Amino acid sequence: MLEIFDKLKPGEIVLVEYSSKDDPVLFTTEAAKWADAKKYQVLVTDFFNRVELCLKRAKLEIPQCEELKKAKFIEIGYRKISEVNMVGFLRGDRDLSALVSEYRQIFDKMASEKFTVVFLFGIERWNIIRNEEIQLLSVLTTFLGDTRRIAFYIVNRDVLNVTSPKALALLEELATTIIEFKKEKRRKLVVTKALNRELEDHEVELYS
């Protein structure tokens, strides 16, 4: 996957789409390892404790999940995650503008200190629980082009197709690069949209 990561550009929003039959852990693990090798810091922004699914899998002989524990976390939800390095906890029932203001303070401090790789989990949960997909997309748009970071938005395509198909289409429009999990004979990653033209239609097999 390094050939994908190395060709991404600072300021991008990379949409990573997986199905309910896929597990994005391997992708996030490899991206975190890449960031570590580059001496970048990793910031996980997690809506409504989505990352807990990954951490629970770590107890089921999926050691890759341990990589996420090395990252810094901002949880936007109802409870803190004890197993990770929390640098911010924002209650998920607060007004969106207040959440954004506080999140920005933490993010700007981190991004000003070191180049940051951002993983955003749980957009589907936000849309279901808060029903504010358009407002959230407006906020996410403000981060596009911030060259202090690269962001990976990890989304469950199946859930969004059912609950927020318009939000998925708008996310795809917003993203500068889209990486999709697909299944033919084997599971693979396919770049279906790319800011860097060298990445267009690039494929990487998983679990080979």
JSON list of C-alpha atoms in Angstrom, two decimals, residues 48-136:
[
{"chain": "A", "resi": 48, "resn": "PHE", "atom": "CA", "xyz": [-19.68, 7.82, 18.92]},
{"chain": "A", "resi": 49, "resn": "ASN", "atom": "CA", "xyz": [-17.07, 5.21, 19.88]},
{"chain": "A", "resi": 50, "resn": "ARG", "atom": "CA", "xyz": [-16.78, 3.51, 16.48]},
{"chain": "A", "resi": 51, "resn": "VAL", "atom": "CA", "xyz": [-13.14, 2.66, 17.20]},
{"chain": "A", "resi": 52, "resn": "GLU", "atom": "CA", "xyz": [-14.18, 0.45, 20.11]},
{"chain": "A", "resi": 53, "resn": "LEU", "atom": "CA", "xyz": [-15.17, -2.17, 17.53]},
{"chain": "A", "resi": 54, "resn": "CYS", "atom": "CA", "xyz": [-11.55, -2.32, 16.41]},
{"chain": "A", "resi": 55, "resn": "LEU", "atom": "CA", "xyz": [-10.17, -2.41, 19.94]},
{"chain": "A", "resi": 56, "resn": "LYS", "atom": "CA", "xyz": [-12.50, -5.27, 20.87]},
{"chain": "A", "resi": 57, "resn": "ARG", "atom": "CA", "xyz": [-11.24, -7.20, 17.85]},
{"chain": "A", "resi": 58, "resn": "ALA", "atom": "CA", "xyz": [-7.73, -6.85, 19.24]},
{"chain": "A", "resi": 59, "resn": "LYS", "atom": "CA", "xyz": [-8.80, -9.37, 21.87]},
{"chain": "A", "resi": 60, "resn": "LEU", "atom": "CA", "xyz": [-9.85, -11.78, 19.11]},
{"chain": "A", "resi": 61, "resn": "GLU", "atom": "CA", "xyz": [-6.38, -12.37, 17.74]},
{"chain": "A", "resi": 62, "resn": "ILE", "atom": "CA", "xyz": [-6.25, -9.34, 15.47]},
{"chain": "A", "resi": 63, "resn": "PRO", "atom": "CA", "xyz": [-3.07, -7.73, 16.79]},
{"chain": "A", "resi": 64, "resn": "GLN", "atom": "CA", "xyz": [-3.09, -5.05, 14.07]},
{"chain": "A", "resi": 65, "resn": "CYS", "atom": "CA", "xyz": [-5.64, -3.16, 16.13]},
{"chain": "A", "resi": 66, "resn": "GLU", "atom": "CA", "xyz": [-2.91, -2.46, 18.66]},
{"chain": "A", "resi": 67, "resn": "GLU", "atom": "CA", "xyz": [-1.41, 0.05, 16.21]},
{"chain": "A", "resi": 68, "resn": "LEU", "atom": "CA", "xyz": [-4.30, 2.42, 16.82]},
{"chain": "A", "resi": 69, "resn": "LYS", "atom": "CA", "xyz": [-3.44, 2.60, 20.51]},
{"chain": "A", "resi": 70, "resn": "LYS", "atom": "CA", "xyz": [-0.25, 4.49, 19.60]},
{"chain": "A", "resi": 71, "resn": "ALA", "atom": "CA", "xyz": [-2.26, 7.34, 18.06]},
{"chain": "A", "resi": 72, "resn": "LYS", "atom": "CA", "xyz": [-3.72, 10.39, 19.76]},
{"chain": "A", "resi": 73, "resn": "PHE", "atom": "CA", "xyz": [-7.50, 10.40, 20.02]},
{"chain": "A", "resi": 74, "resn": "ILE", "atom": "CA", "xyz": [-10.28, 12.95, 20.03]},
{"chain": "A", "resi": 75, "resn": "GLU", "atom": "CA", "xyz": [-13.52, 11.20, 20.94]},
{"chain": "A", "resi": 76, "resn": "ILE", "atom": "CA", "xyz": [-16.81, 12.91, 20.04]},
{"chain": "A", "resi": 77, "resn": "GLY", "atom": "CA", "xyz": [-19.44, 10.83, 21.76]},
{"chain": "A", "resi": 78, "resn": "TYR", "atom": "CA", "xyz": [-20.83, 9.83, 25.12]},
{"chain": "A", "resi": 79, "resn": "ARG", "atom": "CA", "xyz": [-17.90, 8.15, 26.85]},
{"chain": "A", "resi": 80, "resn": "LYS", "atom": "CA", "xyz": [-14.11, 8.14, 26.83]},
{"chain": "A", "resi": 81, "resn": "ILE", "atom": "CA", "xyz": [-12.13, 5.15, 25.59]},
{"chain": "A", "resi": 82, "resn": "SER", "atom": "CA", "xyz": [-9.82, 4.06, 28.36]},
{"chain": "A", "resi": 83, "resn": "GLU", "atom": "CA", "xyz": [-7.38, 2.03, 26.23]},
{"chain": "A", "resi": 84, "resn": "VAL", "atom": "CA", "xyz": [-6.14, 4.91, 24.08]},
{"chain": "A", "resi": 85, "resn": "ASN", "atom": "CA", "xyz": [-4.23, 8.19, 24.37]},
{"chain": "A", "resi": 86, "resn": "MET", "atom": "CA", "xyz": [-7.06, 10.70, 24.65]},
{"chain": "A", "resi": 87, "resn": "VAL", "atom": "CA", "xyz": [-6.12, 14.31, 23.91]},
{"chain": "A", "resi": 88, "resn": "GLY", "atom": "CA", "xyz": [-9.71, 15.47, 23.80]},
{"chain": "A", "resi": 89, "resn": "PHE", "atom": "CA", "xyz": [-13.20, 14.30, 24.74]},
{"chain": "A", "resi": 90, "resn": "LEU", "atom": "CA", "xyz": [-16.21, 16.21, 23.42]},
{"chain": "A", "resi": 91, "resn": "ARG", "atom": "CA", "xyz": [-19.71, 15.15, 24.36]},
{"chain": "A", "resi": 92, "resn": "GLY", "atom": "CA", "xyz": [-21.68, 14.19, 21.29]},
{"chain": "A", "resi": 93, "resn": "ASP", "atom": "CA", "xyz": [-24.93, 15.84, 22.37]},
{"chain": "A", "resi": 94, "resn": "ARG", "atom": "CA", "xyz": [-23.52, 19.37, 22.24]},
{"chain": "A", "resi": 95, "resn": "ASP", "atom": "CA", "xyz": [-24.29, 21.95, 19.58]},
{"chain": "A", "resi": 96, "resn": "LEU", "atom": "CA", "xyz": [-22.26, 21.36, 16.43]},
{"chain": "A", "resi": 97, "resn": "SER", "atom": "CA", "xyz": [-20.74, 24.84, 16.34]},
{"chain": "A", "resi": 98, "resn": "ALA", "atom": "CA", "xyz": [-19.49, 24.42, 19.92]},
{"chain": "A", "resi": 99, "resn": "LEU", "atom": "CA", "xyz": [-18.02, 21.02, 19.08]},
{"chain": "A", "resi": 100, "resn": "VAL", "atom": "CA", "xyz": [-16.25, 22.40, 16.03]},
{"chain": "A", "resi": 101, "resn": "SER", "atom": "CA", "xyz": [-14.81, 25.32, 17.97]},
{"chain": "A", "resi": 102, "resn": "GLU", "atom": "CA", "xyz": [-13.35, 23.08, 20.67]},
{"chain": "A", "resi": 103, "resn": "TYR", "atom": "CA", "xyz": [-12.15, 20.48, 18.18]},
{"chain": "A", "resi": 104, "resn": "ARG", "atom": "CA", "xyz": [-10.39, 23.18, 16.16]},
{"chain": "A", "resi": 105, "resn": "GLN", "atom": "CA", "xyz": [-8.44, 24.34, 19.19]},
{"chain": "A", "resi": 106, "resn": "ILE", "atom": "CA", "xyz": [-7.06, 20.86, 19.79]},
{"chain": "A", "resi": 107, "resn": "PHE", "atom": "CA", "xyz": [-6.45, 20.11, 16.12]},
{"chain": "A", "resi": 108, "resn": "ASP", "atom": "CA", "xyz": [-4.75, 23.43, 15.36]},
{"chain": "A", "resi": 109, "resn": "LYS", "atom": "CA", "xyz": [-2.38, 23.00, 18.29]},
{"chain": "A", "resi": 110, "resn": "MET", "atom": "CA", "xyz": [-1.37, 19.52, 17.13]},
{"chain": "A", "resi": 111, "resn": "ALA", "atom": "CA", "xyz": [-1.12, 20.36, 13.44]},
{"chain": "A", "resi": 112, "resn": "SER", "atom": "CA", "xyz": [1.01, 23.42, 14.13]},
{"chain": "A", "resi": 113, "resn": "GLU", "atom": "CA", "xyz": [3.54, 21.24, 15.96]},
{"chain": "A", "resi": 114, "resn": "LYS", "atom": "CA", "xyz": [3.95, 18.38, 13.48]},
{"chain": "A", "resi": 115, "resn": "PHE", "atom": "CA", "xyz": [2.54, 17.09, 10.20]},
{"chain": "A", "resi": 116, "resn": "THR", "atom": "CA", "xyz": [-0.55, 15.08, 11.05]},
{"chain": "A", "resi": 117, "resn": "VAL", "atom": "CA", "xyz": [-2.27, 12.06, 9.52]},
{"chain": "A", "resi": 118, "resn": "VAL", "atom": "CA", "xyz": [-5.93, 12.16, 10.51]},
{"chain": "A", "resi": 119, "resn": "PHE", "atom": "CA", "xyz": [-8.24, 9.13, 10.62]},
{"chain": "A", "resi": 120, "resn": "LEU", "atom": "CA", "xyz": [-11.94, 9.97, 10.92]},
{"chain": "A", "resi": 121, "resn": "PHE", "atom": "CA", "xyz": [-14.24, 7.13, 11.98]},
{"chain": "A", "resi": 122, "resn": "GLY", "atom": "CA", "xyz": [-18.00, 6.99, 12.51]},
{"chain": "A", "resi": 123, "resn": "ILE", "atom": "CA", "xyz": [-19.48, 9.43, 9.99]},
{"chain": "A", "resi": 124, "resn": "GLU", "atom": "CA", "xyz": [-22.31, 6.90, 9.52]},
{"chain": "A", "resi": 125, "resn": "ARG", "atom": "CA", "xyz": [-23.03, 6.96, 13.24]},
{"chain": "A", "resi": 126, "resn": "TRP", "atom": "CA", "xyz": [-23.11, 10.74, 13.26]},
{"chain": "A", "resi": 127, "resn": "ASN", "atom": "CA", "xyz": [-25.65, 10.78, 10.45]},
{"chain": "A", "resi": 128, "resn": "ILE", "atom": "CA", "xyz": [-27.88, 8.22, 12.18]},
{"chain": "A", "resi": 129, "resn": "ILE", "atom": "CA", "xyz": [-27.68, 9.69, 15.70]},
{"chain": "A", "resi": 130, "resn": "ARG", "atom": "CA", "xyz": [-27.49, 13.40, 14.93]},
{"chain": "A", "resi": 131, "resn": "ASN", "atom": "CA", "xyz": [-29.20, 13.51, 11.51]},
{"chain": "A", "resi": 132, "resn": "GLU", "atom": "CA", "xyz": [-27.01, 16.48, 10.55]},
{"chain": "A", "resi": 133, "resn": "GLU", "atom": "CA", "xyz": [-25.16, 15.14, 7.54]},
{"chain": "A", "resi": 134, "resn": "ILE", "atom": "CA", "xyz": [-25.26, 18.37, 5.52]},
{"chain": "A", "resi": 135, "resn": "GLN", "atom": "CA", "xyz": [-24.07, 20.45, 8.47]},
{"chain": "A", "resi": 136, "resn": "LEU", "atom": "CA", "xyz": [-21.26, 17.96, 9.13]}
]
